[in-house]
């Protein structure tokens, strides 16, 4: 419980400002009758020092390129961030705070990117925010290396995050902190809210890590502030963290959840429940708050907080001056920098895309993808990424583009290590920072390891590209642990994720074209390990139709009696089956459907052209769990997929054993309706 000394401090302006955050958090959660009051109350002093004395931001221009990035990784403490945004003068009003967690409000339960001005990323799933912050710091380090010139530093901002116990317990935090330490991201500064409380009780129930030693072992600079209300100590620690530019910094701050509440401080109840009307009142009294009126913001406190506006304007003006001088010295670089930050593609970015003529040797789509990537990369300098230690298998290295490593941040080939989950969150952070188009690669099977950030990329509408190879039983001998079966339908159910499984090298070119052009969501490219024939586009429909998701690849000789729908490595089987069915007197159309999402978004007329409603004899063929296809084959159609795990053997044998053969397609098509 706060002692008399604390109460006597309430007269100071600092304390008034801090208690404004505490009372707003209590009141908003109480009004919503839901939310997390305790953590904002504990973190208010830290946030006050950071946001008023250190954070380089301008509330009037939340998109200013030179701003520091701030990530609240413990997104449940959203009322902390909303209070800061309102108090410092972003476009968020006190009325918005009163609408906390209500339909249509600008203050949803957890911070949502693109929804509230000043919110840099969507947080809530613990650990993700730290990964985003690492990704932002990576993007900033890269852009600094690419664009800064001696004496002309236009990229010199920092990335800050606040993490809770839960953030640090989550495995992803280990992945990304380890990589950040390795990369020596000196402009990354994190705070660990060491409040000893999680939902089930004291952290000692499940947690005895020595966080200092842990982060020191990663190569971080670690400091400890023993009293989360000691503004001077916090200030000193941040200043020291800023001084330290050779390593990322973690500042461990011992705080007390629901600080100020006589009966709820240091209790798990204060984590995720309103304090209760009576306790709110008691807390306000205890804090020496002038009134029990709700959402009361003292004029003095608001005026003090709002100095952030002038301060922000001044900081931006200083930066703008530097930037203007940079534009004079390096007009082309400056133009390119702005273009990259705005996410516009350069003129002619796709001029060198390869073509794969008929007669080209059979080629795995992963190999075609590697060629496409290398054809795009020279014309699209903002394209950067890498694999989770599988670059040679996923074919995702950009030749001659250098490694992104500590001390060589201009490199575009990233090495995420075996950290798929971390990679996903880092890609999101890079994309959110802007200036780069990030891609990340692994085997399709391990897309499950990065599912949470994929979901968030889709939610935040970020241009992130996933290169998922070894896409089916077609990978063969590695066996069922490595053979994705359920991953395709599992990815397709993520809203706003576009999944593309090209059927050959020519469709792979188009798949990349779609992924690069798609600026409002992530794209997963699903590619084979095994070679596939390069389809003869002089005899078949052009691969550019991939942009529509599905198209008539080979039409029936007359009005179709059957339609075969296939993706990826099964398309050439469908083409062979078509020839056999045609010779047997059944006019058969083959539809290549590399992306169900893109096809589903087409107008009805187009979809009906490709899949005429009158043609009920439809068979979908895909070496994956069949769930995706029932809508497209209809009640009387058939799906040839896999509703079981694979096995270890050469892939040709697996296709035989599991009945994905031309013979089987012909038989099942003929049998339909009989
Ligand atoms: C990945 C994930 N798992 C579980 C949760 C649910 N959850 C929200 S906060 C929390 C833990 C609370 O403890 P802490 O992180 O210390 O936050 P504090 O109590 O300090 O607010 C949990 C389990 C979540 N948001 N994300």
XYZ file of C-alpha atoms and ligand atoms in Angstrom:
700
model
C 0.000 0.000 0.000
C 1.317 3.521 -0.728
C 2.804 5.056 2.347
C 2.515 8.514 3.762
C 5.555 9.645 1.834
C 3.818 8.698 -1.385
C 0.721 10.574 -0.389
C 2.728 13.656 0.393
C 4.195 13.524 -3.071
C 0.760 13.873 -4.659
C 1.109 17.590 -4.744
C 3.868 17.460 -7.288
C 2.966 17.998 -10.898
C 4.709 14.800 -11.923
C 2.588 12.791 -9.575
C -0.545 14.556 -10.719
C 0.290 13.624 -14.319
C 1.015 10.033 -13.391
C -2.103 9.664 -11.308
C -4.112 11.012 -14.222
C -3.139 7.892 -16.149
C -3.944 5.701 -13.178
C -7.369 7.186 -12.638
C -8.244 7.189 -16.336
C -7.336 3.510 -16.532
C -9.413 2.675 -13.463
C -12.370 4.708 -14.669
C -12.384 3.407 -18.227
C -12.193 -0.212 -17.123
C -14.871 0.395 -14.528
C -17.134 2.086 -17.090
C -16.683 -0.783 -19.534
C -16.988 -3.237 -16.673
C -14.170 -5.091 -18.354
C -10.479 -4.631 -18.990
C -7.149 -4.512 -17.234
C -6.657 -1.639 -14.798
C -3.745 -2.812 -12.666
C -0.930 -2.772 -15.169
C -1.461 0.767 -16.512
C -1.547 1.911 -12.893
C 1.797 0.253 -12.253
C 3.431 1.448 -15.453
C 2.186 5.042 -15.371
C 5.436 6.535 -13.974
C 7.628 4.712 -16.480
C 5.343 5.739 -19.319
C 5.345 9.318 -18.110
C 9.124 9.573 -18.124
C 9.456 7.796 -21.447
C 6.716 9.641 -23.291
C 7.411 13.121 -21.996
C 11.193 13.092 -21.781
C 12.612 10.564 -24.204
C 10.247 9.310 -26.869
C 10.723 11.215 -30.113
C 7.206 11.599 -31.409
C 4.856 14.243 -32.658
C 1.217 13.714 -31.712
C 0.194 15.914 -34.651
C 1.902 13.605 -37.132
C 1.731 9.961 -36.064
C 3.270 8.897 -39.399
C 6.372 11.066 -39.241
C 9.145 8.956 -40.703
C 11.694 9.985 -38.083
C 9.598 9.094 -35.054
C 10.632 6.569 -32.454
C 8.466 3.473 -32.488
C 6.683 2.442 -29.317
C 5.196 -1.021 -28.845
C 3.060 -2.027 -25.900
C 3.691 -5.748 -26.078
C 1.396 -6.424 -23.131
C -1.576 -5.219 -25.163
C -4.033 -5.993 -22.377
C -2.700 -2.847 -20.700
C -4.225 -0.890 -23.581
C -5.640 1.798 -21.316
C -2.063 2.842 -20.642
C -1.479 3.483 -24.324
C -4.853 5.128 -24.903
C -4.300 7.443 -21.938
C -0.874 8.401 -23.271
C -2.231 9.069 -26.733
C -5.048 11.215 -25.429
C -2.952 13.085 -22.896
C -0.090 13.875 -25.248
C -2.523 15.156 -27.838
C -3.021 12.548 -30.531
C -6.348 12.501 -32.303
C -8.008 10.639 -29.454
C -10.416 12.373 -27.127
C -11.522 11.916 -23.567
C -14.859 10.780 -24.998
C -12.988 8.086 -26.886
C -11.583 6.873 -23.582
C -15.087 6.845 -22.142
C -16.040 4.498 -24.972
C -13.353 1.980 -24.033
C -14.184 -1.475 -25.405
C -17.492 -0.369 -26.947
C -18.766 -1.065 -30.436
C -17.234 1.221 -33.031
C -14.992 3.037 -30.565
C -11.403 4.071 -31.206
C -10.392 2.339 -27.995
C -10.846 -1.399 -28.502
C -9.936 -3.949 -25.835
C -6.432 -4.424 -27.175
C -4.559 -1.887 -29.326
C -5.322 -2.354 -33.002
C -3.060 -1.077 -35.727
C -4.802 1.145 -38.270
C -7.665 1.765 -35.881
C -6.315 4.251 -33.368
C -3.885 7.030 -34.310
C -0.493 6.392 -32.746
C -0.912 2.650 -32.294
C 2.085 1.158 -34.107
C 1.020 -2.488 -34.003
C -1.765 -4.752 -32.860
C -0.861 -6.437 -29.598
C -2.594 -8.795 -27.226
C -1.220 -12.234 -27.981
C 1.688 -12.057 -25.564
C 5.196 -11.993 -26.938
C 4.243 -10.800 -30.419
C 4.938 -7.157 -29.631
C 8.541 -7.858 -28.673
C 8.950 -9.605 -32.014
C 7.384 -6.642 -33.791
C 9.743 -4.281 -31.994
C 12.731 -6.378 -33.035
C 11.441 -6.301 -36.614
C 11.033 -2.521 -36.462
C 14.558 -2.137 -35.128
C 15.832 -4.377 -37.919
C 14.077 -2.318 -40.577
C 15.412 0.888 -39.042
C 18.971 -0.472 -38.907
C 18.709 -1.529 -42.533
C 17.306 1.778 -43.743
C 19.926 3.668 -41.762
C 22.655 1.647 -43.477
C 21.098 2.152 -46.896
C 20.124 5.810 -46.710
C 22.237 7.625 -44.118
C 25.338 9.366 -45.359
C 28.249 10.788 -43.355
C 26.974 13.828 -41.521
C 23.497 13.319 -42.958
C 21.574 10.984 -40.690
C 17.920 10.832 -41.591
C 17.240 7.425 -40.046
C 18.275 7.573 -36.405
C 15.162 6.791 -34.430
C 14.788 4.145 -31.750
C 12.334 1.394 -31.035
C 10.914 0.974 -27.533
C 8.747 -1.780 -26.138
C 7.145 -2.610 -22.816
C 6.820 -6.287 -21.985
C 5.120 -8.067 -19.118
C 5.833 -11.372 -17.392
C 3.640 -13.139 -19.925
C 5.540 -11.593 -22.823
C 8.796 -12.878 -21.435
C 7.459 -16.324 -20.605
C 6.245 -16.919 -24.146
C 8.706 -18.856 -26.273
C 8.672 -16.239 -28.997
C 10.373 -13.763 -26.681
C 13.322 -16.120 -26.374
C 13.580 -16.413 -30.152
C 13.457 -12.736 -30.938
C 15.540 -11.541 -27.988
C 18.210 -14.037 -28.909
C 18.280 -12.789 -32.489
C 18.194 -9.131 -31.432
C 21.185 -9.725 -29.179
C 23.041 -11.516 -31.938
C 22.310 -8.697 -34.364
C 23.410 -6.101 -31.800
C 20.394 -3.905 -32.389
C 21.653 -0.973 -30.391
C 18.649 1.258 -30.971
C 16.203 -1.189 -29.448
C 15.196 -0.473 -25.860
C 12.815 -2.686 -23.931
C 11.214 -2.459 -20.520
C 10.261 -5.471 -18.495
C 7.383 -4.799 -16.133
C 8.534 -6.974 -13.274
C 5.388 -6.920 -11.158
C 5.465 -10.550 -10.003
C 1.808 -11.035 -10.877
C 0.071 -13.017 -13.600
C -3.508 -14.216 -13.812
C -3.179 -17.295 -11.674
C -1.206 -15.595 -8.937
C 2.392 -14.814 -8.147
C 4.882 -15.470 -10.914
C 6.669 -17.839 -8.540
C 3.971 -20.366 -9.441
C 5.551 -21.003 -12.804
C 8.539 -18.762 -13.308
C 11.939 -18.551 -11.749
C 14.083 -17.283 -14.587
C 16.777 -14.830 -13.774
C 15.770 -12.286 -16.402
C 18.947 -10.263 -15.975
C 21.159 -13.242 -16.646
C 18.909 -14.404 -19.422
C 19.146 -11.174 -21.366
C 22.820 -10.692 -20.594
C 23.391 -14.123 -22.065
C 21.670 -12.987 -25.243
C 24.095 -10.096 -25.395
C 21.769 -7.369 -24.160
C 22.656 -4.449 -21.947
C 20.539 -4.937 -18.830
C 19.663 -2.471 -16.098
C 17.392 -2.724 -13.117
C 15.207 -0.070 -11.546
C 14.148 -1.209 -8.103
C 11.276 1.209 -7.646
C 8.859 1.727 -10.501
C 7.857 5.063 -8.981
C 11.376 6.436 -8.928
C 11.235 8.837 -11.829
C 14.851 9.830 -11.607
C 16.056 6.252 -11.665
C 13.850 5.508 -14.664
C 15.120 8.597 -16.412
C 18.736 7.650 -15.745
C 18.204 4.121 -16.972
C 16.624 5.300 -20.227
C 19.428 7.776 -20.755
C 21.997 5.021 -20.229
C 20.112 2.712 -22.587
C 20.163 5.406 -25.250
C 23.895 5.850 -24.742
C 24.431 2.145 -25.302
C 24.279 1.769 -29.059
C 26.265 -1.427 -29.474
C 23.655 -3.708 -27.867
C 19.919 -3.761 -27.339
C 18.884 -2.676 -23.850
C 16.474 -4.117 -21.374
C 15.402 -2.102 -18.362
C 13.828 -4.253 -15.702
C 11.469 -2.158 -13.628
C 10.047 -3.505 -10.388
C 6.468 -2.299 -10.265
C 3.346 -3.094 -8.276
C 0.172 -3.976 -10.100
C -2.724 -1.638 -9.214
C -0.360 0.694 -7.451
C -2.333 2.995 -5.218
C -5.239 0.657 -4.616
C -5.511 -0.089 -0.893
C -7.008 -3.552 -1.352
C -6.054 -4.637 -4.857
C -2.431 -3.672 -5.259
C -0.123 -6.633 -5.868
C -3.098 -8.928 -6.454
C -3.944 -11.009 -9.539
C -7.529 -9.681 -9.432
C -6.203 -6.279 -10.417
C -4.843 -7.745 -13.626
C -8.014 -8.362 -15.587
C -11.044 -7.140 -13.638
C -12.420 -3.734 -12.786
C -11.361 -2.712 -9.306
C -14.981 -2.122 -8.312
C -16.709 1.189 -7.742
C -15.845 1.295 -4.052
C -12.219 0.378 -4.575
C -11.848 2.985 -7.309
C -13.099 5.554 -4.847
C -10.774 4.343 -2.115
C -7.861 4.350 -4.532
C -8.513 7.901 -5.619
C -8.626 8.955 -1.989
C -5.488 7.039 -1.272
C -3.701 8.706 -4.162
C -4.802 12.062 -2.865
C -6.853 12.582 -5.995
C -8.860 15.808 -5.808
C -12.210 14.256 -6.653
C -14.054 10.984 -7.094
C -15.632 12.312 -10.262
C -14.928 9.887 -13.095
C -12.640 10.714 -16.007
C -11.424 13.800 -14.220
C -8.361 15.304 -15.867
C -6.801 18.163 -13.915
C -6.007 21.142 -16.134
C -2.452 21.317 -14.838
C -1.825 17.698 -15.660
C -3.285 18.001 -19.128
C -1.253 21.111 -19.834
C 1.901 19.351 -18.716
C 1.218 16.267 -20.823
C 0.234 18.361 -23.810
C 3.667 19.940 -23.874
C 4.366 16.815 -25.919
C 2.743 18.642 -28.825
C 5.196 21.534 -28.855
C 8.037 19.247 -28.049
C 6.995 16.923 -30.870
C 6.640 19.751 -33.319
C 10.074 21.046 -32.402
C 11.657 17.610 -32.689
C 10.061 17.051 -36.041
C 11.180 20.481 -37.219
C 14.778 19.657 -36.332
C 14.497 16.419 -38.254
C 12.769 18.076 -41.206
C 15.646 20.523 -41.429
C 18.120 17.692 -41.543
C 15.958 15.952 -44.069
C 15.758 19.042 -46.285
C 19.533 19.239 -46.330
C 19.677 15.551 -47.192
C 17.265 16.084 -50.077
C 19.590 18.772 -51.389
C 22.637 16.543 -51.142
C 21.046 13.279 -52.243
C 17.866 13.966 -54.177
C 17.641 10.494 -55.712
C 18.239 8.686 -52.469
C 15.674 10.853 -50.751
C 13.110 10.138 -53.438
C 13.752 6.456 -53.155
C 13.526 6.560 -49.378
C 10.147 8.259 -49.471
C 8.922 5.853 -52.143
C 9.961 2.864 -50.049
C 8.390 4.298 -46.904
C 5.148 4.920 -48.740
C 5.132 1.391 -50.086
C 4.977 2.411 -53.748
C 6.569 0.040 -56.208
C 9.171 1.523 -58.539
C 8.415 1.884 -62.204
C 9.418 -1.252 -64.087
C 9.916 -3.397 -60.983
C 8.651 -6.432 -62.882
C 10.445 -5.794 -66.186
C 12.921 -8.606 -65.681
C 10.542 -11.304 -64.549
C 11.654 -14.534 -66.205
C 9.666 -16.460 -68.756
C 9.712 -20.220 -68.938
C 9.288 -21.372 -72.510
C 7.642 -24.660 -73.381
C 10.268 -27.339 -73.404
C 12.029 -25.933 -70.334
C 13.219 -28.847 -68.223
C 10.885 -29.851 -65.404
C 11.467 -27.582 -62.460
C 10.326 -27.438 -58.852
C 8.223 -24.388 -58.152
C 10.621 -23.560 -55.282
C 13.409 -23.329 -57.869
C 11.308 -21.199 -60.173
C 10.557 -19.006 -57.163
C 14.268 -18.567 -56.482
C 14.767 -17.386 -60.047
C 11.835 -14.991 -59.821
C 13.076 -13.569 -56.526
C 16.482 -12.957 -58.015
C 14.966 -11.330 -61.073
C 12.858 -8.954 -59.000
C 15.429 -8.126 -56.319
C 17.705 -5.808 -58.329
C 14.760 -3.655 -59.330
C 13.107 -3.739 -55.929
C 15.753 -2.783 -53.395
C 13.260 -2.761 -50.537
C 12.660 -6.486 -50.902
C 14.525 -8.218 -48.082
C 14.112 -11.365 -46.072
C 15.347 -14.823 -45.514
C 14.611 -18.203 -44.095
C 14.523 -19.964 -40.779
C 17.760 -21.777 -41.610
C 16.393 -23.299 -44.810
C 17.487 -20.814 -47.449
C 19.212 -23.419 -49.579
C 16.057 -25.538 -49.587
C 13.548 -22.723 -49.959
C 15.702 -20.992 -52.582
C 15.322 -17.637 -50.935
C 18.797 -16.162 -51.082
C 19.223 -13.014 -53.146
C 22.484 -13.378 -55.024
C 25.022 -10.727 -54.188
C 22.723 -8.817 -51.845
C 24.855 -9.452 -48.773
C 23.910 -10.788 -45.375
C 22.022 -8.696 -42.876
C 24.257 -9.090 -39.863
C 25.573 -6.982 -36.990
C 27.735 -4.352 -38.590
C 26.451 -5.028 -42.108
C 22.897 -3.886 -41.897
C 22.710 -2.967 -45.569
C 22.583 -6.671 -46.416
C 19.232 -7.954 -47.608
C 19.639 -11.660 -46.897
C 18.399 -12.286 -43.403
C 19.217 -15.332 -41.348
C 16.440 -15.862 -38.861
C 17.960 -18.997 -37.418
C 15.604 -21.823 -36.506
C 13.015 -19.431 -35.140
C 9.868 -19.573 -37.267
C 7.574 -17.957 -34.711
C 10.008 -15.146 -34.131
C 10.493 -14.762 -37.863
C 6.767 -14.217 -38.359
C 6.583 -11.479 -35.735
C 9.770 -9.848 -36.997
C 8.386 -9.760 -40.543
C 5.344 -7.967 -39.174
C 7.498 -5.436 -37.374
C 9.576 -4.812 -40.478
C 6.483 -4.263 -42.548
C 4.907 -2.010 -39.916
C 8.055 0.071 -39.727
C 7.880 0.565 -43.454
C 10.547 1.057 -46.077
C 11.002 -2.656 -46.697
C 8.948 -5.472 -48.202
C 9.800 -8.435 -46.011
C 9.646 -12.119 -46.895
C 10.240 -15.165 -44.749
C 10.693 -18.757 -45.736
C 10.432 -22.214 -44.279
C 8.853 -25.576 -45.084
C 5.067 -25.450 -45.334
C 4.835 -27.910 -42.450
C 6.387 -25.329 -40.133
C 3.943 -22.618 -41.072
C 2.159 -23.926 -37.980
C 5.074 -22.658 -35.920
C 4.377 -19.134 -37.142
C 0.635 -19.140 -37.267
C 0.019 -16.413 -34.638
C 1.995 -13.727 -36.496
C 0.521 -14.807 -39.840
C -2.878 -14.160 -38.369
C -1.785 -10.745 -37.130
C -0.227 -9.814 -40.486
C -3.577 -10.571 -42.072
C -5.451 -8.616 -39.409
C -3.137 -5.630 -39.772
C -3.277 -5.811 -43.587
C 0.516 -5.949 -43.936
C 2.398 -6.736 -47.108
C 4.372 -9.730 -45.863
C 5.363 -12.588 -48.146
C 5.767 -16.167 -46.959
C 7.660 -18.650 -49.061
C 6.510 -22.081 -47.943
C 8.163 -24.934 -49.774
C 8.089 -28.738 -49.525
C 4.378 -28.385 -49.832
C 2.963 -31.936 -49.727
C 3.724 -35.640 -49.668
C 5.682 -34.646 -52.764
C 8.654 -33.996 -50.508
C 8.946 -37.755 -50.166
C 11.432 -39.461 -47.925
C 11.365 -37.103 -44.931
C 8.043 -38.682 -44.104
C 4.865 -37.686 -42.282
C 6.501 -35.349 -39.766
C 7.523 -33.152 -42.658
C 4.662 -33.719 -45.067
C 2.022 -31.038 -44.711
C -1.504 -32.387 -45.006
C -3.709 -30.009 -43.062
C -1.666 -26.812 -43.530
C -3.274 -25.674 -46.764
C -6.847 -25.614 -45.441
C -5.538 -24.248 -42.137
C -3.944 -21.295 -43.911
C -6.931 -20.752 -46.167
C -9.230 -20.163 -43.209
C -7.226 -17.119 -42.095
C -9.204 -14.061 -43.225
C -7.297 -11.736 -45.554
C -4.455 -14.173 -46.126
C -3.979 -15.029 -49.789
C -2.601 -18.519 -50.327
C -1.185 -19.327 -53.761
C -0.080 -22.774 -54.839
C 1.234 -22.411 -58.382
C 1.190 -25.367 -60.723
C 4.465 -24.765 -62.532
C 7.257 -22.283 -63.133
C 5.078 -19.979 -65.225
C 2.425 -19.672 -62.534
C 5.162 -19.115 -59.962
C 6.168 -15.929 -61.775
C 2.596 -14.702 -61.567
C 2.280 -15.735 -57.940
C 5.191 -13.495 -57.015
C 3.703 -10.686 -59.091
C 0.471 -10.908 -57.095
C 2.333 -11.093 -53.775
C 4.455 -8.028 -54.475
C 1.526 -5.992 -55.759
C -0.725 -6.913 -52.870
C -0.371 -3.982 -50.485
C -3.188 -4.748 -48.068
C -2.408 -8.174 -46.744
C 0.027 -11.061 -46.579
C 0.516 -13.718 -49.233
C 1.685 -17.279 -48.752
C 3.426 -18.878 -51.714
C 3.147 -22.647 -51.461
C 5.804 -24.394 -53.501
C 7.021 -27.858 -54.350
C 10.258 -29.572 -53.572
C 9.835 -31.958 -56.509
C 10.188 -31.061 -60.160
C 7.054 -30.366 -62.166
C 6.629 -30.069 -65.909
C 6.677 -26.529 -67.238
C 3.283 -26.254 -68.883
C 3.103 -25.279 -72.528
C 1.408 -21.914 -72.446
C 1.195 -21.748 -76.225
C -1.342 -24.557 -76.031
C -2.838 -23.666 -72.655
C -4.264 -20.505 -71.116
C -1.759 -17.833 -70.061
C -0.391 -18.062 -66.536
C -1.226 -14.395 -65.985
C -4.785 -15.569 -65.321
C -3.467 -16.716 -61.952
C -4.318 -13.220 -60.755
C -7.970 -14.277 -60.869
C -7.242 -17.179 -58.555
C -8.700 -19.840 -60.844
C -9.041 -20.104 -64.575
C -9.754 -22.475 -67.410
C -6.360 -23.913 -68.150
C -7.466 -26.393 -70.801
C -10.996 -26.356 -72.020
C -13.108 -29.307 -73.048
C -13.349 -30.043 -76.748
C -17.069 -29.302 -76.558
C -19.483 -28.315 -73.861
C -17.813 -29.760 -70.761
C -19.275 -32.870 -69.210
C -16.679 -32.799 -66.454
C -14.446 -30.306 -64.730
C -11.213 -31.193 -63.003
C -10.034 -28.575 -60.525
C -6.474 -28.808 -59.274
C -3.664 -26.837 -57.702
C 0.109 -27.022 -57.706
C 1.674 -30.394 -58.365
C -1.666 -32.017 -59.129
C -2.473 -29.802 -62.124
C -0.359 -31.742 -64.585
C -2.050 -34.948 -63.400
C -5.415 -33.349 -64.121
C -4.239 -32.393 -67.615
C -3.227 -35.969 -68.349
C -6.503 -37.264 -66.964
C -8.343 -34.793 -69.167
C -6.686 -36.174 -72.277
C -7.746 -39.674 -71.299
C -11.300 -38.645 -70.508
C -11.566 -36.713 -73.760
C -10.352 -39.727 -75.721
C -12.911 -41.800 -73.874
C -15.651 -39.451 -75.034
C -16.078 -37.257 -71.984
C -15.421 -33.588 -72.809
C -13.387 -32.391 -69.834
C -12.220 -29.002 -68.698
C -9.253 -28.442 -66.400
C -9.370 -25.511 -64.036
C -6.152 -24.443 -62.402
C -7.075 -22.929 -59.039
C -3.847 -21.718 -57.446
C -5.649 -19.378 -55.066
C -9.117 -20.036 -53.741
C -9.200 -16.637 -52.016
C -8.500 -14.741 -55.218
C -11.029 -16.826 -57.119
C -13.702 -16.380 -54.462
C -13.254 -12.606 -54.776
C -14.090 -12.605 -58.511
C -17.524 -11.508 -59.732
C -20.180 -14.228 -59.974
C -20.154 -14.056 -63.771
C -16.490 -14.901 -63.965
C -16.769 -17.720 -61.474
C -19.755 -19.117 -63.362
C -17.787 -18.944 -66.582
C -14.994 -20.994 -65.087
C -17.251 -23.355 -63.174
C -20.566 -23.336 -65.066
C -23.317 -24.132 -62.585
C -24.799 -26.715 -64.973
C -21.712 -28.888 -64.922
C -22.120 -30.962 -61.796
C -19.462 -33.568 -62.602
C -16.526 -31.969 -60.829
C -13.470 -33.467 -59.224
C -10.971 -31.451 -57.209
C -7.479 -32.860 -56.829
C -5.036 -31.588 -54.245
C -2.511 -33.515 -52.149
C -3.852 -32.065 -48.924
C -6.735 -32.416 -46.498
C -9.849 -31.994 -48.696
C -11.853 -29.449 -46.681
C -11.082 -26.525 -49.000
C -12.857 -27.983 -51.984
C -16.427 -28.981 -51.152
C -17.785 -25.543 -52.020
C -16.254 -25.715 -55.468
C -17.173 -29.258 -56.429
C -20.728 -28.995 -55.118
C -22.918 -31.708 -53.628
C -22.409 -34.150 -56.424
C -18.705 -33.616 -56.937
C -15.742 -35.439 -55.497
C -12.544 -34.377 -53.783
C -9.352 -36.344 -54.138
C -7.081 -35.364 -51.283
C -5.515 -36.815 -48.190
C -7.419 -37.245 -44.957
C -4.529 -38.961 -43.229
C -0.838 -38.343 -42.630
C 1.771 -39.234 -45.231
C 4.627 -41.698 -45.052
C 8.330 -41.927 -45.683
C 9.098 -43.111 -49.211
C 9.995 -41.765 -52.627
C 7.192 -39.437 -53.587
C 6.151 -41.249 -56.742
C 5.363 -44.284 -54.604
C 3.387 -42.146 -52.147
C 1.219 -40.719 -54.911
C 0.528 -44.310 -56.050
C -0.174 -45.629 -52.572
C -2.428 -42.727 -51.665
C -4.363 -42.875 -54.912
C -3.381 -39.544 -56.424
C -2.805 -40.833 -59.934
C -4.073 -40.133 -63.401
C -5.799 -43.523 -63.407
C -7.589 -42.753 -60.191
C -8.680 -39.303 -61.416
C -10.086 -40.815 -64.609
C -11.876 -43.547 -62.683
C -13.355 -41.273 -60.043
C -14.532 -38.788 -62.668
C -16.259 -41.487 -64.663
C -17.793 -43.015 -61.565
C -19.363 -39.745 -60.488
C -23.128 -39.882 -60.644
C -23.199 -43.533 -61.599
C -0.307 -15.827 -26.064
C -1.203 -15.409 -24.951
N -1.552 -16.304 -24.034
C -2.413 -15.965 -23.053
C -2.935 -14.710 -22.987
C -3.937 -14.341 -21.910
N -3.282 -13.460 -20.926
C -3.411 -12.133 -20.986
S -2.438 -11.360 -19.864
C -1.851 -12.816 -19.282
C -0.768 -12.868 -18.240
C -0.806 -11.790 -17.274
O 0.407 -11.639 -16.618
P 1.455 -10.545 -17.046
O 1.932 -10.836 -18.397
O 2.459 -10.473 -15.974
O 0.628 -9.231 -17.113
P 0.193 -8.326 -15.883
O -0.510 -9.202 -14.909
O 1.424 -7.746 -15.339
O -0.705 -7.327 -16.504
C -2.414 -13.878 -19.944
C -2.120 -15.303 -19.648
C -2.537 -13.802 -23.988
N -3.003 -12.558 -24.017
N -1.664 -14.170 -24.933
